[in-house]
Amino acid sequence: MAWMTYVSHWFEQDDWYEGLQRATMSQVRQVGLLAAGCQPWNKDVCAANGDRFAYCATLAIYIYQLDHRYNEFRLHAIMAEHKKTITAISWCPHNPDLFASGSTDNLVIIWNVAEQNVIAKLDNIKETPACLSWCWNTGDAVAFVSQKGPLLIWTISGPDSGVSVHKEAHGFVSDICIFRWHTQKKGKVAFGHTDGSISIFQPGSKNQKHVLRPESLEGTDEDDPVTALEWDPLSTDYLLVANLHYGIRLLDSESLYCITTFSFPSAAVSVQCLAWVPSAPGMFITGDSQVGVLRIWNVSRTTPIDSFKLKKAGFHCLHVVNSPPKRKFQSSNKNHYMSSTSEAVPPPSLTRNQAFSLPPGHVVCCFLDGGVGLYDMGAKKWDFLRELGHVETIFDCKFKPDDPNLLATASFDGTIKVWDINTLTAVYTSPGNEGVIFALSWAPGDLNCIAGATSRNGAFIWDIQKGKMIQRFNEHGKNGIFYIAWSHKDSKRIATCSGDGFCIIRTLDGKLLHKYKHPAAVFGCDWSQNNKDMIATGCEDKHVRVFYVASSSNQPLKVFSGHTARVFHVKWSPLREGVLCSGSDDGSVRIWDYTQDACISILNGHTAPVRGLMWNTEIPYLLISGSWDYTIKVWDTRGGVCLDTVYDHGADVYGLTCHPSRPFTMASCSRDSTVRLWSLIPLITPLQINILADRPWEEIIGNTDNAIEQASPPLLCGKASKDIKQEVEKLTCNPRVKKLRLFSECLSSPGGSDNLWNLVAVIKGQDDSLLPQNYYKGMMHLKHLIKFRTSEAQELTTIKMSKFGGGIGAPTKENKLKEAAEIHLRLGQIQRYCELMVELGEWDKALSVAPGVSVKYWRKLMQRRADQLIQEDKDDVIPYCIATGDVKKLVNFFVSRGQLKEALLVAQAACEGNMQSIHVSTPKGASYPDDVYKEDFNELLHKVINELAEWYFQDGRAVLAACCHLAVDDIELAMAYLIRGNELELAVSVGTVLGEPAAPAMHYALQLLARKCMMIPMCFPSVVYRNLAVDLLLMTPDREVHLIKLCAFYPGCIEEINDLHKKCNLPPAEECIQLAETAQADGNVYETIKYYLLSQEPEKALPIGIDFVKGCISNSNWTLDTVHPVLDLMTYIRTEKLLLHTCTEARNELLILCGYIGALLAIRRQYHSIVPALYEYTSQLLKRRVVSVPLKIEHLSEELDAWRACTQSTKQLSEDSPYVPPSDSQRTVYETLLKRLKEEPLKGITGPDYVTGTNLPSHSDIHISCLNGLKIQGPVYFLEDGKSAISLNDALMWAKVNPFSPLGTGIRLNPF
């Protein structure tokens, strides 16, 4: 097993624990990702294979994979090994896990998608691989070519590995645009050239160089580049070619003859991309380059059969997916086409016209504006669409001051885009063509304008509502403007700084206020947030300057020296007057105090120039920096300590910005073309717990002077927290509820917390009129859903409908059937008429007269039509299901397509009685009361809600999953999802407000939070955190046992320990020894262990407790509930006592028993991903440590195999591993196991944990889990050796069932 390979060396010896560090996790958590768009520079930048597709941004490759359960594509990985522009990608035709890519730094890489790693690299090539493709005739060779040639073939492995030159494909007269291997004819390859010609090479035949130029170019020197080239998959010789101006031709590569030239509706149309449709012989598609029009063609016609506009932006490239997404929906009817006369009618065959119009298949579409989508041609709908994306370096990002849900980004691609951070979609984009945009600045207040700084067009002001530039500034001439800053204290002033050495201050109406001259280029400037007339600049001459705008002088007030290379950005502290920071190319960040005229701190740690800088707006000493070394660092400026380093970006980090109303949420942008959202909340855990424990204000909010004292706990000092305090203090009744809500919204990251609190308010009976406007945009309580959607429907007075296109005339058979049908109708034989109309595909005519036969027949016909439309995956099915009241079928249809919100709407409408089932006939006149149907619908509704919640949850959005359950008043499940998403503070806040129904889950969350307090790194033993843990536990009803655990674990001196005992109402440590001895004499094992643990000799508890547990599990009918409480209590022995040499044997036995009992708990809680690792951990310890426990390795293997065999049917199986039923002996072992486990007492807590950010891929180094050998997706948790890593999800689950580290050291995990 992979796990053994990674950690078996830990188990070789017993006593090597000294010097280990504590297990850690990142203090900065990624909570959102805006992926880059598809680059428009190169040709082959999208590819697909099976259930994956990929596209290239400039520096990274994005891989999307189909999630079969929800029938949707999700971002699976970002491959970011290339450091310069990627030129092409190609998927291996023989192995769906492999693909190749090339880049302008003369590099070709082979990737394994499943393992997300590089498996081969070729970096010694002389020319840029402009085009590249896997060789179809061999399994492990990639061909690539520079613009001039020759064609090089890299054999990756085997005896002939290395690079060879194609014997004939060289010495071209015209540059190569594109080349394609023939998929059937071995070794045959075609090249398209810039002069419009084609070159064809095939073994054993004469080579054809520069042939088949378009007729209009013959005899001229003009170029008409080949933009696309594809071999006909059904022919050895036919080739489809597109030229930029001439259009599309079908060529015969043998006879060198043009078979067909295809005509476009307008001479203005040009085609950049085309593809054959493998599932429809003779059909191909093209994408227009001016506007996003997709055209469908058949080789038998010179004009398009159909065309539809998909986007405003033109196509850049497209690719037809070989195997379209599989639909999991299967109708329950075996035969969909049984007629009511009991004779089977065959499925209606498509007419030629329809067959032409609707080729089945999915197309990956990439557009010139960076948009990427997967389009279902048959159903005429997007399965996935990402409208816009930056395709180049993003230099700057800023939240909108008065609407922080909007984030603006400025890019090298010449556009500013504005994103909704809740949906991560672009809502506005600037007109473009601005050259490079280096910086942006929002207008203050609600002006809805953005100022931008460009490389060649001066500065501009863009009105986002009007969508146009309303002003331009050109004072710097043609020089690039590196930074622009709109004063937020005085909205009339704007500052710009430029390569011309000036920082210019002007008013909005164009009046020049100051022109501050510098000796060299000025790269950054920043207005003071405490003094509206102060501005600082960063200059190429290595100095920081401060100017006073209110004076008439153009000389700086202060000049700060110290950096050894150019200074880029400068930022004033929002909380400390006169303090500012600067980032430099020397890799350092310096903190300057204007009032002391000095540098007060130097932050060293970056290994490359520093670009992004951001002060936190609540904690005055917290500073974040981003660098060309690809990292983001978080600093405590009091001692110059780096608190955390984030490696997730794949290139230089340029911009950092703080969310105005959520001060611990920030965004970053990078040369990797992504924007990422981060949560800094783990940095202020004690503060959050102070709020939950209802500590006094002075332990939550402080002044800046107190907060910046060395080693003082974090205190909030900013505007957001002071506003909360003011609002809470106004209230006379129940201020705690308001305080919890406001702080919860302020301290959590975007992504559902507002929605959650709105639902809590609805459940607590708040008046609907007090609900905020954005409530209706999120997950509504179901009592509002139908009401809101009805009023929304009334507002929509016009609905655009599109019909499928025309085509070729109907065949004669159709006419004959129509004639026959008319005769049947005239003879009154309505049923025959209907059946013939069905055969002709004229369903509407059949259904309109079907009631003339009977309502029963009409209903059956409606059901047949619905079944057929479901098979075809058509939205047209909806009215048929609703008319016949077939709610279940419609809900299942929506669920199968992943349209869970639609399913929810229908199920709720049915529950409210809006869907009438047509009861055609009931046996013997019986009738079913309406509440039977209502009960059915309620069950259906909860099924859909559970599915929707699980979809959110597995996407790493636990808060929205909890919202789903609150929407149907299921408070227990909502709380369980928050706990499983590790949103413990939110669970306690919400649970406190919701009261009784939330209490059991809230108490569990409080216990986990107390564990978190017990091990806050480097702070325990600390009276502050010890008391916090006690306060949290005192809020729970069955607190005694948890307080005992806390006291047992606390490692202070005897006075502190006794003080803690007193606070917890427990006897002093000296007294506990006597109580333990008395309990032992009375034979009370639990009390004996309890008092020994609380005494100064806790190690005496180990042999007693271990002997008790061993005695229990030697008995055949033991249960988990008899053993676990005793074992769990023993695990709280102080770590330094557990690691004593005298405790070696007892420690080893304790670790083994905890491993085994942990595995059983993991089975009970359905923590499937860690069950095998826990069994393996226990087996490794048994094998390598000298112990006597009643467990055998063979018995553990037998149990694990039985668990695997009996649970595999419930887990999703891959197509490669068919279902093998468990044997009788395995069933017996598993049944015995289940009897021991009993049920989990807390509702909904079973199932895996998924924290926020679980599905967000990183660009950075890949971490491999030591539990299973697989790549870790999402947050990583490092174990105590500082090298071994597991996913945070696995760490949370492991710690909940076994508190000791997977490395077998006896050190406790605390990932909460």
PDB file of N, CA and C in Angstrom, residues 530-588:
ATOM      1  N   ASN A 530      -5.047  58.682   6.632  1.00  0.00           N
ATOM      2  CA  ASN A 530      -5.265  59.470   7.840  1.00  0.00           C
ATOM      3  C   ASN A 530      -5.111  60.979   7.611  1.00  0.00           C
ATOM      4  N   ASN A 531      -4.474  61.318   6.477  1.00  0.00           N
ATOM      5  CA  ASN A 531      -4.288  62.738   6.158  1.00  0.00           C
ATOM      6  C   ASN A 531      -4.515  62.913   4.668  1.00  0.00           C
ATOM      7  N   LYS A 532      -5.599  63.576   4.289  1.00  0.00           N
ATOM      8  CA  LYS A 532      -5.997  63.623   2.874  1.00  0.00           C
ATOM      9  C   LYS A 532      -4.988  64.351   1.989  1.00  0.00           C
ATOM     10  N   ASP A 533      -4.044  65.097   2.596  1.00  0.00           N
ATOM     11  CA  ASP A 533      -3.095  65.876   1.795  1.00  0.00           C
ATOM     12  C   ASP A 533      -1.717  65.227   1.697  1.00  0.00           C
ATOM     13  N   MET A 534      -1.580  64.012   2.217  1.00  0.00           N
ATOM     14  CA  MET A 534      -0.266  63.344   2.166  1.00  0.00           C
ATOM     15  C   MET A 534      -0.273  62.261   1.103  1.00  0.00           C
ATOM     16  N   ILE A 535       0.791  62.239   0.286  1.00  0.00           N
ATOM     17  CA  ILE A 535       0.938  61.170  -0.707  1.00  0.00           C
ATOM     18  C   ILE A 535       2.388  60.703  -0.697  1.00  0.00           C
ATOM     19  N   ALA A 536       2.591  59.382  -0.829  1.00  0.00           N
ATOM     20  CA  ALA A 536       3.953  58.825  -0.860  1.00  0.00           C
ATOM     21  C   ALA A 536       4.215  58.235  -2.233  1.00  0.00           C
ATOM     22  N   THR A 537       5.490  58.215  -2.647  1.00  0.00           N
ATOM     23  CA  THR A 537       5.847  57.639  -3.956  1.00  0.00           C
ATOM     24  C   THR A 537       7.021  56.676  -3.806  1.00  0.00           C
ATOM     25  N   GLY A 538       7.106  55.728  -4.749  1.00  0.00           N
ATOM     26  CA  GLY A 538       8.241  54.804  -4.825  1.00  0.00           C
ATOM     27  C   GLY A 538       8.940  55.023  -6.156  1.00  0.00           C
ATOM     28  N   CYS A 539      10.287  55.132  -6.121  1.00  0.00           N
ATOM     29  CA  CYS A 539      11.011  55.564  -7.323  1.00  0.00           C
ATOM     30  C   CYS A 539      12.131  54.591  -7.693  1.00  0.00           C
ATOM     31  N   GLU A 540      12.509  54.645  -8.972  1.00  0.00           N
ATOM     32  CA  GLU A 540      13.590  53.799  -9.480  1.00  0.00           C
ATOM     33  C   GLU A 540      14.924  54.137  -8.804  1.00  0.00           C
ATOM     34  N   ASP A 541      15.018  55.345  -8.241  1.00  0.00           N
ATOM     35  CA  ASP A 541      16.290  55.741  -7.597  1.00  0.00           C
ATOM     36  C   ASP A 541      16.453  55.158  -6.196  1.00  0.00           C
ATOM     37  N   LYS A 542      15.601  54.175  -5.818  1.00  0.00           N
ATOM     38  CA  LYS A 542      15.684  53.420  -4.553  1.00  0.00           C
ATOM     39  C   LYS A 542      15.136  54.185  -3.344  1.00  0.00           C
ATOM     40  N   HIS A 543      14.487  55.357  -3.580  1.00  0.00           N
ATOM     41  CA  HIS A 543      14.000  56.165  -2.465  1.00  0.00           C
ATOM     42  C   HIS A 543      12.477  56.187  -2.377  1.00  0.00           C
ATOM     43  N   VAL A 544      12.007  56.420  -1.155  1.00  0.00           N
ATOM     44  CA  VAL A 544      10.580  56.649  -0.893  1.00  0.00           C
ATOM     45  C   VAL A 544      10.440  58.127  -0.527  1.00  0.00           C
ATOM     46  N   ARG A 545       9.464  58.805  -1.141  1.00  0.00           N
ATOM     47  CA  ARG A 545       9.259  60.228  -0.853  1.00  0.00           C
ATOM     48  C   ARG A 545       7.844  60.462  -0.351  1.00  0.00           C
ATOM     49  N   VAL A 546       7.710  61.482   0.523  1.00  0.00           N
ATOM     50  CA  VAL A 546       6.391  61.885   1.016  1.00  0.00           C
ATOM     51  C   VAL A 546       6.184  63.351   0.634  1.00  0.00           C
ATOM     52  N   PHE A 547       5.036  63.631  -0.010  1.00  0.00           N
ATOM     53  CA  PHE A 547       4.701  65.001  -0.438  1.00  0.00           C
ATOM     54  C   PHE A 547       3.452  65.480   0.296  1.00  0.00           C
ATOM     55  N   TYR A 548       3.391  66.807   0.465  1.00  0.00           N
ATOM     56  CA  TYR A 548       2.226  67.428   1.113  1.00  0.00           C
ATOM     57  C   TYR A 548       1.484  68.245   0.059  1.00  0.00           C
ATOM     58  N   VAL A 549       0.332  67.751  -0.366  1.00  0.00           N
ATOM     59  CA  VAL A 549      -0.384  68.307  -1.517  1.00  0.00           C
ATOM     60  C   VAL A 549      -0.966  69.690  -1.218  1.00  0.00           C
ATOM     61  N   ALA A 550      -1.257  69.975   0.040  1.00  0.00           N
ATOM     62  CA  ALA A 550      -1.899  71.256   0.377  1.00  0.00           C
ATOM     63  C   ALA A 550      -0.933  72.434   0.250  1.00  0.00           C
ATOM     64  N   SER A 551       0.385  72.161   0.225  1.00  0.00           N
ATOM     65  CA  SER A 551       1.331  73.278   0.078  1.00  0.00           C
ATOM     66  C   SER A 551       1.598  73.524  -1.405  1.00  0.00           C
ATOM     67  N   SER A 552       2.125  74.683  -1.726  1.00  0.00           N
ATOM     68  CA  SER A 552       2.390  75.008  -3.135  1.00  0.00           C
ATOM     69  C   SER A 552       3.727  74.440  -3.584  1.00  0.00           C
ATOM     70  N   SER A 553       4.529  73.966  -2.628  1.00  0.00           N
ATOM     71  CA  SER A 553       5.862  73.458  -2.964  1.00  0.00           C
ATOM     72  C   SER A 553       5.770  72.119  -3.705  1.00  0.00           C
ATOM     73  N   ASN A 554       6.690  71.891  -4.658  1.00  0.00           N
ATOM     74  CA  ASN A 554       6.757  70.599  -5.350  1.00  0.00           C
ATOM     75  C   ASN A 554       7.897  69.741  -4.800  1.00  0.00           C
ATOM     76  N   GLN A 555       8.459  70.161  -3.649  1.00  0.00           N
ATOM     77  CA  GLN A 555       9.546  69.401  -3.020  1.00  0.00           C
ATOM     78  C   GLN A 555       8.963  68.425  -1.991  1.00  0.00           C
ATOM     79  N   PRO A 556       9.598  67.252  -1.832  1.00  0.00           N
ATOM     80  CA  PRO A 556       9.080  66.294  -0.838  1.00  0.00           C
ATOM     81  C   PRO A 556       9.314  66.785   0.585  1.00  0.00           C
ATOM     82  N   LEU A 557       8.394  66.392   1.481  1.00  0.00           N
ATOM     83  CA  LEU A 557       8.562  66.677   2.908  1.00  0.00           C
ATOM     84  C   LEU A 557       9.647  65.773   3.501  1.00  0.00           C
ATOM     85  N   LYS A 558       9.639  64.510   3.073  1.00  0.00           N
ATOM     86  CA  LYS A 558      10.592  63.523   3.583  1.00  0.00           C
ATOM     87  C   LYS A 558      11.087  62.668   2.422  1.00  0.00           C
ATOM     88  N   VAL A 559      12.343  62.256   2.503  1.00  0.00           N
ATOM     89  CA  VAL A 559      12.893  61.266   1.566  1.00  0.00           C
ATOM     90  C   VAL A 559      13.487  60.144   2.410  1.00  0.00           C
ATOM     91  N   PHE A 560      13.022  58.918   2.211  1.00  0.00           N
ATOM     92  CA  PHE A 560      13.521  57.776   2.982  1.00  0.00           C
ATOM     93  C   PHE A 560      14.485  56.947   2.119  1.00  0.00           C
ATOM     94  N   SER A 561      15.692  56.679   2.661  1.00  0.00           N
ATOM     95  CA  SER A 561      16.696  55.891   1.935  1.00  0.00           C
ATOM     96  C   SER A 561      16.962  54.605   2.700  1.00  0.00           C
ATOM     97  N   GLY A 562      17.367  53.590   1.968  1.00  0.00           N
ATOM     98  CA  GLY A 562      17.687  52.311   2.627  1.00  0.00           C
ATOM     99  C   GLY A 562      17.611  51.137   1.671  1.00  0.00           C
ATOM    100  N   HIS A 563      16.641  51.170   0.749  1.00  0.00           N
ATOM    101  CA  HIS A 563      16.548  50.071  -0.234  1.00  0.00           C
ATOM    102  C   HIS A 563      17.781  50.078  -1.127  1.00  0.00           C
ATOM    103  N   THR A 564      18.178  48.891  -1.582  1.00  0.00           N
ATOM    104  CA  THR A 564      19.370  48.795  -2.436  1.00  0.00           C
ATOM    105  C   THR A 564      19.011  48.577  -3.904  1.00  0.00           C
ATOM    106  N   ALA A 565      17.732  48.637  -4.238  1.00  0.00           N
ATOM    107  CA  ALA A 565      17.291  48.537  -5.638  1.00  0.00           C
ATOM    108  C   ALA A 565      16.011  49.361  -5.760  1.00  0.00           C
ATOM    109  N   ARG A 566      15.467  49.459  -6.968  1.00  0.00           N
ATOM    110  CA  ARG A 566      14.322  50.353  -7.175  1.00  0.00           C
ATOM    111  C   ARG A 566      13.161  50.012  -6.239  1.00  0.00           C
ATOM    112  N   VAL A 567      12.449  51.048  -5.847  1.00  0.00           N
ATOM    113  CA  VAL A 567      11.261  50.873  -5.006  1.00  0.00           C
ATOM    114  C   VAL A 567      10.058  50.830  -5.935  1.00  0.00           C
ATOM    115  N   PHE A 568       9.195  49.872  -5.712  1.00  0.00           N
ATOM    116  CA  PHE A 568       8.013  49.778  -6.584  1.00  0.00           C
ATOM    117  C   PHE A 568       6.792  50.372  -5.892  1.00  0.00           C
ATOM    118  N   HIS A 569       6.116  49.564  -5.070  1.00  0.00           N
ATOM    119  CA  HIS A 569       4.890  50.094  -4.461  1.00  0.00           C
ATOM    120  C   HIS A 569       5.134  50.610  -3.047  1.00  0.00           C
ATOM    121  N   VAL A 570       4.293  51.565  -2.642  1.00  0.00           N
ATOM    122  CA  VAL A 570       4.295  52.078  -1.270  1.00  0.00           C
ATOM    123  C   VAL A 570       2.861  52.020  -0.759  1.00  0.00           C
ATOM    124  N   LYS A 571       2.705  51.760   0.547  1.00  0.00           N
ATOM    125  CA  LYS A 571       1.349  51.705   1.127  1.00  0.00           C
ATOM    126  C   LYS A 571       1.366  52.286   2.535  1.00  0.00           C
ATOM    127  N   TRP A 572       0.488  53.262   2.780  1.00  0.00           N
ATOM    128  CA  TRP A 572       0.313  53.821   4.124  1.00  0.00           C
ATOM    129  C   TRP A 572      -0.500  52.844   4.975  1.00  0.00           C
ATOM    130  N   SER A 573      -0.166  52.772   6.253  1.00  0.00           N
ATOM    131  CA  SER A 573      -0.972  51.965   7.179  1.00  0.00           C
ATOM    132  C   SER A 573      -2.307  52.669   7.407  1.00  0.00           C
ATOM    133  N   PRO A 574      -3.423  51.935   7.320  1.00  0.00           N
ATOM    134  CA  PRO A 574      -4.723  52.570   7.563  1.00  0.00           C
ATOM    135  C   PRO A 574      -4.975  52.828   9.048  1.00  0.00           C
ATOM    136  N   LEU A 575      -4.171  52.184   9.933  1.00  0.00           N
ATOM    137  CA  LEU A 575      -4.460  52.248  11.370  1.00  0.00           C
ATOM    138  C   LEU A 575      -3.386  52.982  12.172  1.00  0.00           C
ATOM    139  N   ARG A 576      -2.183  53.091  11.630  1.00  0.00           N
ATOM    140  CA  ARG A 576      -1.085  53.729  12.383  1.00  0.00           C
ATOM    141  C   ARG A 576      -0.666  54.993  11.652  1.00  0.00           C
ATOM    142  N   GLU A 577      -0.988  56.108  12.223  1.00  0.00           N
ATOM    143  CA  GLU A 577      -0.727  57.371  11.545  1.00  0.00           C
ATOM    144  C   GLU A 577       0.779  57.574  11.329  1.00  0.00           C
ATOM    145  N   GLY A 578       1.131  57.973  10.088  1.00  0.00           N
ATOM    146  CA  GLY A 578       2.533  58.255   9.781  1.00  0.00           C
ATOM    147  C   GLY A 578       3.365  57.036   9.458  1.00  0.00           C
ATOM    148  N   VAL A 579       2.771  55.834   9.488  1.00  0.00           N
ATOM    149  CA  VAL A 579       3.536  54.616   9.186  1.00  0.00           C
ATOM    150  C   VAL A 579       3.207  54.170   7.760  1.00  0.00           C
ATOM    151  N   LEU A 580       4.266  53.852   6.975  1.00  0.00           N
ATOM    152  CA  LEU A 580       4.042  53.338   5.625  1.00  0.00           C
ATOM    153  C   LEU A 580       5.061  52.253   5.323  1.00  0.00           C
ATOM    154  N   CYS A 581       4.761  51.433   4.307  1.00  0.00           N
ATOM    155  CA  CYS A 581       5.691  50.372   3.923  1.00  0.00           C
ATOM    156  C   CYS A 581       6.051  50.534   2.456  1.00  0.00           C
ATOM    157  N   SER A 582       7.166  49.944   2.063  1.00  0.00           N
ATOM    158  CA  SER A 582       7.586  49.990   0.659  1.00  0.00           C
ATOM    159  C   SER A 582       8.143  48.633   0.266  1.00  0.00           C
ATOM    160  N   GLY A 583       7.910  48.229  -0.991  1.00  0.00           N
ATOM    161  CA  GLY A 583       8.432  46.964  -1.505  1.00  0.00           C
ATOM    162  C   GLY A 583       9.418  47.264  -2.613  1.00  0.00           C
ATOM    163  N   SER A 584      10.513  46.494  -2.654  1.00  0.00           N
ATOM    164  CA  SER A 584      11.589  46.837  -3.583  1.00  0.00           C
ATOM    165  C   SER A 584      12.074  45.631  -4.366  1.00  0.00           C
ATOM    166  N   ASP A 585      12.825  45.922  -5.451  1.00  0.00           N
ATOM    167  CA  ASP A 585      13.463  44.858  -6.225  1.00  0.00           C
ATOM    168  C   ASP A 585      14.580  44.181  -5.440  1.00  0.00           C
ATOM    169  N   ASP A 586      14.960  44.759  -4.269  1.00  0.00           N
ATOM    170  CA  ASP A 586      15.982  44.086  -3.449  1.00  0.00           C
ATOM    171  C   ASP A 586      15.401  42.926  -2.642  1.00  0.00           C
ATOM    172  N   GLY A 587      14.063  42.666  -2.823  1.00  0.00           N
ATOM    173  CA  GLY A 587      13.415  41.517  -2.165  1.00  0.00           C
ATOM    174  C   GLY A 587      12.949  41.802  -0.752  1.00  0.00           C
ATOM    175  N   SER A 588      13.167  43.048  -0.267  1.00  0.00           N
ATOM    176  CA  SER A 588      12.761  43.355   1.108  1.00  0.00           C
ATOM    177  C   SER A 588      11.531  44.262   1.120  1.00  0.00           C
TER     178      SER A 588
END
